XYZ file of N, CA, C and O in Angstrom:
592
model
N 1.186 -1.188 0.261
C -0.151 0.100 -0.174
C 0.894 1.546 0.189
O 2.164 1.173 0.623
N 0.199 3.053 -0.715
C 1.418 3.343 -0.739
C 0.663 4.540 -0.351
O -0.968 4.941 -0.839
N 0.988 6.021 0.076
C 0.277 7.404 0.814
C -0.011 7.666 -0.666
O 0.127 7.411 -2.061
N -2.096 7.883 -1.098
C -2.153 8.573 -1.562
C -1.451 10.543 -1.772
O -1.172 10.293 -0.902
N -1.418 10.366 -3.494
C -0.876 11.782 -3.511
C 0.273 11.771 -4.076
O 1.233 12.534 -4.662
N 1.142 10.129 -4.166
C 2.315 9.448 -4.085
C 1.702 8.500 -5.270
O 2.413 6.956 -4.668
N 0.946 8.599 -6.070
C 0.476 7.382 -7.282
C 0.874 7.609 -8.588
O 1.901 8.467 -8.674
N 1.074 6.491 -8.826
C 1.937 6.309 -10.304
C 0.275 5.923 -11.073
O -0.641 5.222 -10.802
N 0.259 6.892 -12.559
C -1.088 6.544 -13.323
C -0.065 6.270 -14.427
O 0.756 7.129 -14.904
N -1.154 5.892 -15.769
C -0.290 5.471 -16.698
C -1.472 6.220 -18.207
O -2.457 5.502 -17.382
N -0.893 6.884 -18.607
C -2.183 7.530 -19.091
C -0.782 7.020 -20.857
O 0.141 8.002 -21.015
N -1.131 6.178 -21.368
C -0.962 5.819 -22.779
C 0.662 5.451 -22.866
O 1.409 5.807 -23.745
N 0.835 4.586 -21.110
C 2.177 4.391 -21.005
C 2.797 5.490 -20.374
O 4.448 4.738 -19.898
N 2.848 6.747 -20.671
C 3.551 7.790 -19.566
C 2.768 7.566 -18.112
O 1.895 7.701 -18.063
N 4.337 7.643 -17.430
C 4.220 7.893 -16.160
C 3.780 9.129 -15.669
O 4.697 9.414 -15.338
N 2.739 9.195 -14.761
C 3.142 10.338 -14.005
C 3.164 10.887 -12.835
O 3.744 12.522 -13.439
N 3.264 10.155 -11.894
C 3.903 10.188 -10.469
C 4.508 9.173 -10.009
O 3.666 8.000 -10.480
N 5.674 9.346 -9.489
C 6.429 7.859 -9.037
C 6.139 7.350 -7.631
O 5.653 8.858 -6.700
N 5.853 6.746 -7.139
C 5.673 5.609 -5.905
C 6.721 5.784 -4.827
O 7.613 5.344 -5.661
N 6.863 6.310 -4.035
C 8.122 6.435 -3.297
C 7.904 6.260 -1.979
O 9.081 5.722 -1.250
N 6.924 6.268 -1.413
C 6.799 6.061 0.188
C 5.586 5.363 0.827
O 4.650 5.031 0.146
N 6.017 3.702 1.158
C 4.635 2.684 1.979
C 4.148 3.668 2.679
O 4.465 4.272 3.436
N 2.828 3.628 2.585
C 1.696 3.614 4.015
C 1.946 2.507 4.934
O 1.452 1.728 4.701
N 3.146 3.124 5.894
C 3.127 1.973 7.154
C 3.381 3.139 8.096
O 4.276 4.232 8.165
N 3.216 3.022 9.868
C 3.765 3.761 10.601
C 5.564 3.276 10.807
O 5.737 2.001 10.824
N 6.241 3.611 10.782
C 7.252 3.400 11.364
C 7.565 2.757 12.606
O 7.146 2.995 13.723
N 8.887 2.034 12.451
C 9.058 1.035 13.547
C 10.332 1.598 14.159
O 11.329 1.572 13.401
N 10.419 1.209 15.631
C 11.358 1.882 16.288
C 11.369 0.794 16.777
O 10.354 0.045 18.055
N 12.426 0.282 16.971
C 13.358 -0.288 18.225
C 13.862 0.559 19.175
O 14.935 1.316 19.644
N 13.122 0.059 20.450
C 14.057 1.073 21.690
C 14.722 0.028 22.648
O 14.291 -1.186 22.825
N 16.258 0.024 22.624
C 17.443 -0.739 23.694
C 17.665 0.298 24.491
O 18.356 0.885 24.502
N 17.385 -0.921 25.560
C 18.140 0.127 26.864
C 17.367 -0.402 27.747
O 16.796 -1.483 28.020
N 18.235 -1.604 28.765
C 18.119 -2.343 30.058
C 17.612 -2.076 31.270
O 17.525 -2.591 31.820
N 17.041 -0.585 31.261
C 16.268 0.150 32.252
C 14.917 -0.112 31.779
O 13.952 0.585 31.445
N 14.306 -1.786 32.171
C 12.412 -1.392 32.002
C 11.866 -0.127 31.948
O 10.648 0.230 31.627
N 11.884 0.432 33.442
C 11.101 1.452 33.587
C 11.234 3.138 32.348
O 10.363 3.153 31.930
N 12.837 3.081 31.849
C 13.044 3.818 31.158
C 12.035 3.340 29.386
O 11.373 3.925 28.892
N 12.139 2.229 29.005
C 11.215 1.359 28.209
C 9.675 1.705 28.096
O 9.077 1.464 26.663
N 9.366 1.200 29.186
C 8.230 1.371 29.612
C 7.609 2.790 29.234
O 5.893 2.825 28.388
N 8.137 3.658 29.310
C 7.629 5.088 28.827
C 7.766 5.674 27.984
O 7.077 6.046 27.402
N 9.086 5.135 27.169
C 9.259 5.458 25.476
C 8.378 4.399 24.995
O 7.761 5.483 23.967
N 8.203 3.863 25.269
C 6.915 2.710 24.654
C 5.603 3.752 24.518
O 4.967 3.571 23.582
N 5.279 4.027 25.706
C 3.855 4.637 25.898
C 3.856 6.163 24.681
O 3.300 6.024 24.060
N 4.994 6.839 25.463
C 5.226 8.203 24.569
C 5.419 8.023 22.910
O 4.870 8.727 22.393
N 6.278 6.724 22.620
C 5.981 7.234 20.915
C 4.780 6.142 20.228
O 4.241 6.125 19.223
N 4.169 4.982 21.466
C 2.985 4.808 20.872
C 1.482 5.632 20.266
O 0.889 5.676 19.806
N 2.443 6.830 21.642
C 0.832 7.857 21.355
C 1.050 8.767 20.459
O 0.318 9.633 19.275
N 2.552 8.906 20.185
C 2.805 9.691 18.607
C 2.479 8.876 17.045
O 3.192 9.039 16.091
N 2.180 7.569 17.637
C 1.713 6.950 16.095
C 2.811 6.001 15.418
O 2.642 4.678 14.304
N 3.856 5.581 15.841
C 5.306 4.432 16.142
C 4.661 3.024 16.305
O 4.082 3.253 17.716
N 5.384 2.507 15.411
C 5.345 0.757 16.191
C 6.317 0.639 17.002
O 7.443 1.281 16.927
N 6.826 -0.198 18.105
C 7.553 -0.055 18.414
C 8.062 -1.862 19.221
O 7.222 -2.584 19.383
N 9.318 -2.381 18.846
C 9.679 -3.539 19.778
C 10.736 -2.599 21.208
O 11.219 -1.463 21.045
N 10.851 -3.842 21.568
C 12.057 -3.227 22.862
C 13.149 -4.609 22.878
O 12.562 -5.367 22.916
N 14.505 -4.128 23.555
C 15.313 -4.942 23.617
C 15.595 -4.315 24.913
O 16.195 -3.624 25.057
N 16.206 -5.455 26.201
C 16.957 -5.150 26.950
C 18.550 -5.480 26.650
O 19.238 -4.694 28.311
N 18.870 -6.197 25.716
C 20.213 -5.968 25.594
C 20.586 -6.359 24.338
O 19.582 -6.302 23.199
N 22.168 -5.989 24.024
C 22.190 -5.638 22.390
C 21.871 -7.272 21.897
O 21.830 -7.059 20.483
N 22.343 -8.184 22.366
C 21.853 -9.464 21.664
C 20.404 -9.236 21.303
O 20.056 -10.245 19.928
N 19.635 -9.074 21.895
C 17.895 -9.277 22.236
C 17.746 -8.299 20.665
O 16.813 -8.856 19.829
N 18.507 -6.697 20.894
C 18.304 -5.493 19.941
C 18.932 -6.567 18.325
O 17.991 -6.628 17.425
N 19.547 -7.020 18.234
C 20.073 -7.988 17.021
C 19.153 -8.322 16.346
O 18.310 -8.829 15.248
N 18.696 -9.309 17.380
C 17.437 -10.259 16.542
C 15.998 -9.880 16.704
O 15.467 -10.106 15.596
N 15.674 -8.661 17.325
C 15.118 -7.901 16.228
C 15.010 -7.132 14.767
O 14.563 -6.683 14.374
N 16.154 -6.230 15.386
C 16.682 -5.864 14.118
C 16.811 -6.595 12.547
O 16.521 -6.828 11.799
N 17.080 -8.311 13.134
C 16.844 -9.284 12.009
C 16.057 -9.799 11.846
O 15.808 -10.517 10.596
N 14.898 -9.704 12.775
C 13.323 -10.005 12.448
C 12.037 -9.279 11.861
O 11.856 -9.891 11.378
N 12.914 -7.675 11.391
C 11.828 -6.888 11.314
C 12.304 -5.751 10.589
O 13.093 -5.146 10.785
N 11.819 -5.171 9.236
C 11.830 -4.147 8.948
C 12.156 -2.585 10.205
O 10.880 -2.549 11.661
N 13.333 -1.917 10.530
C 13.691 -1.189 12.119
C 13.553 -0.150 11.417
O 14.420 0.294 10.146
N 12.703 1.030 10.980
C 13.784 2.281 10.602
C 14.526 3.065 11.566
O 15.677 3.410 10.733
N 14.499 2.967 12.790
C 14.983 3.803 13.544
C 15.318 3.076 15.396
O 14.575 2.245 15.630
N 16.721 2.508 15.529
C 17.227 2.431 16.538
C 17.426 3.424 18.295
O 18.499 4.437 17.765
N 16.261 3.394 18.831
C 16.574 4.154 19.787
C 17.539 3.353 21.354
O 16.826 2.843 21.490
N 18.689 3.716 21.229
C 19.518 2.793 22.058
C 20.392 3.860 23.120
O 20.300 5.109 23.240
N 20.487 2.649 24.289
C 21.397 3.355 25.585
C 22.562 3.336 25.184
O 22.938 1.860 24.756
N 23.538 4.147 25.619
C 25.308 4.009 25.779
C 25.595 2.992 26.186
O 26.439 1.785 25.754
N 24.826 2.862 27.640
C 25.332 1.544 28.356
C 25.248 0.170 28.512
O 24.487 -0.450 29.434
N 23.998 0.123 26.801
C 23.292 -1.112 26.985
C 24.431 -2.780 26.852
O 25.314 -2.420 26.898
N 23.540 -3.512 27.675
C 24.637 -4.762 28.606
C 24.607 -5.328 27.309
O 24.329 -5.637 25.905
N 26.231 -6.096 27.567
C 26.751 -7.287 26.927
C 26.838 -6.722 25.669
O 27.050 -7.139 24.526
N 26.899 -5.638 25.379
C 27.577 -5.053 23.948
C 28.515 -3.457 23.779
O 27.683 -2.558 24.906
N 29.507 -3.035 23.079
C 29.322 -1.925 23.340
C 28.497 -1.208 22.385
O 28.400 -1.502 21.314
N 28.848 0.668 22.635
C 27.517 0.753 21.853
C 27.935 1.350 20.396
O 26.687 0.773 19.353
N 28.773 1.135 20.069
C 29.589 1.540 18.598
C 29.091 0.222 17.903
O 28.657 0.058 17.049
N 29.628 -1.154 18.094
C 29.134 -2.240 17.896
C 27.562 -2.710 17.430
O 26.838 -3.188 16.131
N 26.876 -2.375 18.244
C 25.149 -2.587 17.962
C 24.493 -1.352 17.075
O 24.001 -1.578 16.216
N 25.383 -0.276 17.586
C 24.701 1.085 15.935
C 25.448 0.757 14.927
O 24.410 1.325 13.818
N 26.176 0.140 14.698
C 27.456 -0.115 13.736
C 26.191 -1.151 12.798
O 25.859 -1.577 11.446
N 26.369 -2.308 13.489
C 25.128 -3.374 12.973
C 23.494 -3.184 12.462
O 23.184 -3.594 11.566
N 23.370 -2.117 13.753
C 21.457 -1.349 12.494
C 21.976 -0.626 11.383
O 21.144 -0.413 10.874
N 23.030 -0.022 11.102
C 23.226 0.853 10.026
C 23.052 0.823 9.181
O 23.356 0.278 8.337
N 24.023 -0.952 9.449
C 24.324 -1.441 8.261
C 23.617 -2.476 7.497
O 23.158 -3.012 6.516
N 22.293 -2.243 8.408
C 20.725 -3.100 8.203
C 19.822 -1.861 8.026
O 18.737 -2.408 7.751
N 20.664 -0.626 7.531
C 19.269 0.282 6.803
C 18.869 1.246 8.065
O 18.242 1.998 7.733
N 18.467 1.156 9.651
C 18.157 1.382 10.155
C 18.992 2.629 10.753
O 20.155 2.775 10.752
N 18.240 4.114 11.342
C 18.974 5.044 11.292
C 18.636 4.651 13.343
O 18.310 3.715 13.744
N 20.335 5.663 13.651
C 20.428 5.328 15.284
C 20.826 6.402 16.002
O 20.955 7.366 15.524
N 19.621 6.714 17.173
C 19.743 7.985 18.122
C 20.141 7.186 19.108
O 19.584 6.152 19.680
N 21.310 7.542 19.959
C 22.000 7.418 21.125
C 21.260 7.871 22.321
O 20.684 9.110 22.230
N 21.230 7.604 23.454
C 20.707 8.387 24.643
C 21.947 7.955 25.797
O 22.303 6.920 26.028
N 22.277 8.636 26.475
C 22.727 9.070 27.105
C 22.361 10.217 28.328
O 22.625 11.207 28.316
N 22.851 9.579 30.003
C 22.946 10.819 30.436
C 24.374 10.832 31.464
O 24.418 11.664 32.687
N 25.213 9.726 31.602
C 26.680 9.563 31.756
C 27.275 10.891 31.221
O 27.471 10.788 30.475
N 27.750 11.439 31.960
C 28.660 12.582 31.672
C 30.190 12.214 30.442
O 30.327 13.357 29.579
N 31.016 11.523 30.859
C 31.670 10.652 29.936
C 30.990 10.297 28.316
O 31.511 10.389 28.008
N 29.780 9.703 28.933
C 29.776 9.236 27.349
C 29.016 10.282 26.197
O 28.864 10.421 25.315
N 28.453 11.363 27.056
C 28.368 12.728 26.566
C 29.342 13.585 25.938
O 29.346 13.567 24.510
N 30.396 13.510 26.520
C 31.710 14.231 25.951
C 31.982 13.369 24.722
O 32.571 13.443 23.616
N 31.808 11.518 24.227
C 32.212 11.031 23.474
C 31.425 11.397 22.533
O 31.491 11.178 21.351
N 30.168 11.224 22.707
C 29.290 12.211 21.891
C 29.234 12.815 20.576
O 28.506 12.553 20.091
N 29.373 14.184 21.760
C 29.626 15.365 20.823
C 30.834 15.455 20.266
O 30.677 15.969 19.316
N 31.589 14.275 20.479
C 32.914 13.728 19.204
C 32.163 13.509 17.956
O 32.775 13.573 16.849
N 31.598 12.939 18.148
C 31.022 12.037 16.768
C 29.421 12.485 16.233
O 29.136 13.618 16.341
N 29.514 11.667 14.976
C 28.133 12.382 14.102
C 27.062 11.732 14.398
O 26.015 12.169 14.196
N 27.066 10.850 14.984
C 25.284 10.476 15.555
C 24.831 10.693 16.165
O 24.779 11.511 17.279
N 23.477 11.004 16.409
C 22.707 12.047 17.043
C 21.934 11.560 17.899
O 22.363 10.177 17.841
N 22.660 11.772 19.342
C 22.182 11.696 20.366
C 21.052 12.481 21.211
O 20.752 13.774 20.452
N 20.544 11.929 22.344
C 19.633 12.851 23.373
C 20.502 12.100 24.697
O 20.933 11.681 25.099
N 20.394 13.388 25.350
C 21.038 13.870 26.631
C 19.923 13.439 27.355
O 18.950 14.036 27.626
N 19.883 12.568 28.294
C 18.701 11.953 29.663
C 19.001 12.986 30.854
O 19.964 13.063 31.294
N 17.902 13.756 31.036
C 16.344 13.433 30.732
C 16.693 14.517 29.707
O 16.989 15.641 29.567
N 15.446 14.459 28.682
C 15.035 14.773 27.907
C 13.515 15.181 27.509
O 12.677 14.227 28.555
N 12.990 15.898 27.140
C 11.783 16.405 26.996
C 10.958 15.334 25.429
O 11.833 15.251 24.785
N 9.909 14.968 25.842
C 9.134 14.673 25.344
C 8.903 15.267 23.567
O 9.280 14.513 22.269
N 8.636 16.320 23.740
C 9.049 17.169 22.242
C 10.106 17.254 21.829
O 10.545 16.798 20.594
N 11.046 17.203 22.654
C 12.719 16.818 22.035
C 12.534 15.096 21.369
O 13.341 15.369 20.431
N 12.271 14.227 22.640
C 12.249 13.107 21.527
C 12.044 12.988 20.436
O 12.325 12.317 19.240
N 10.560 13.566 20.385
C 9.062 13.133 18.948
C 10.442 13.716 17.618
O 9.921 13.552 16.705
N 10.765 15.242 18.376
C 11.231 16.064 17.318
C 12.374 15.177 16.536
O 12.360 15.442 15.198
N 13.419 14.986 17.460
C 14.507 14.178 17.225
C 14.357 12.938 15.763
O 14.646 13.464 14.958
N 13.464 11.952 16.406
C 12.588 11.099 15.696
C 12.429 11.470 14.831
O 12.323 10.710 13.255
N 11.247 12.742 14.263
C 10.642 12.627 13.097
C 11.497 13.451 12.342
O 11.374 13.035 10.704
N 12.219 14.205 12.640
C 13.248 14.730 11.819
C 14.211 14.016 11.057
O 14.629 14.042 10.115
N 14.483 12.663 11.349
C 15.379 11.399 11.293
C 14.637 10.693 10.372
O 15.420 10.762 9.104
N 13.798 10.593 10.677
C 12.599 9.928 9.770
C 11.935 10.648 8.644
O 11.020 10.478 7.650
N 12.223 12.223 8.431
C 11.954 13.027 7.164
C 10.048 13.165 7.565
O 9.784 13.241 6.657
N 9.807 13.271 9.153
C 8.379 13.571 9.301
C 8.485 15.445 9.648
O 8.937 15.227 10.124
N 7.366 15.826 9.414
C 6.887 16.801 10.019
C 7.155 17.222 11.441
O 6.470 16.238 11.821
N 8.129 18.095 11.751
C 7.919 17.674 13.066
C 7.135 19.063 13.396
O 7.465 20.279 13.627
N 6.239 19.413 14.350
C 5.396 20.118 15.291
C 4.864 19.339 16.532
O 4.861 18.997 17.200
N 4.190 20.868 17.529
C 3.801 20.481 18.576
C 4.930 20.520 19.966
O 6.121 20.130 19.139
N 4.458 21.023 20.873
C 4.861 20.387 22.043
C 5.044 20.113 23.654
O 3.555 20.292 23.572
N 5.618 19.193 24.234
C 5.306 18.803 25.105
C 6.202 18.937 26.465
O 7.203 18.581 25.833
N 6.412 19.897 27.096
C 7.362 19.802 28.616
C 7.669 18.817 28.990
O 8.571 18.974 30.324
N 6.932 17.658 29.376
C 7.368 16.565 29.980
C 8.665 15.784 29.211
O 9.111 16.012 28.699
N 9.301 15.591 30.854
C 10.979 14.973 30.857
C 10.643 13.583 30.435
O 9.614 13.104 31.633
N 11.093 12.794 29.877
C 11.357 11.031 29.703
C 12.340 11.018 31.162
O 13.513 11.911 30.212
């Protein structure tokens, strides 16, 4: 299925408009070893129309990435059983975008030196949703002052 307005029609063999975006809700994988954070993020992103999966470890995240199309991986830098760079590279190699999260000053200093998008904990819902929408090429609007 495809979005209306991005349709294709043939009149005498001529293509009038190309289809280029599937009609589906983006899938976000939340990779964080803190169940409370995962629960909050799933609730917030679900309210904004995203499909979600979660993983509490890098191994679990790799299984999810391999089993279904994942548009974006929202991952904690201190994720159990893997170095952040390994899982981030794994996800990117399979076509997923990656957003890193951390509240640790040492990790934040490292993140500032890299090209990956990141969120500093705590962050607002508006910031979270804005970053995800921006990366996925969706219009950004609305404000919410609540912290996650």
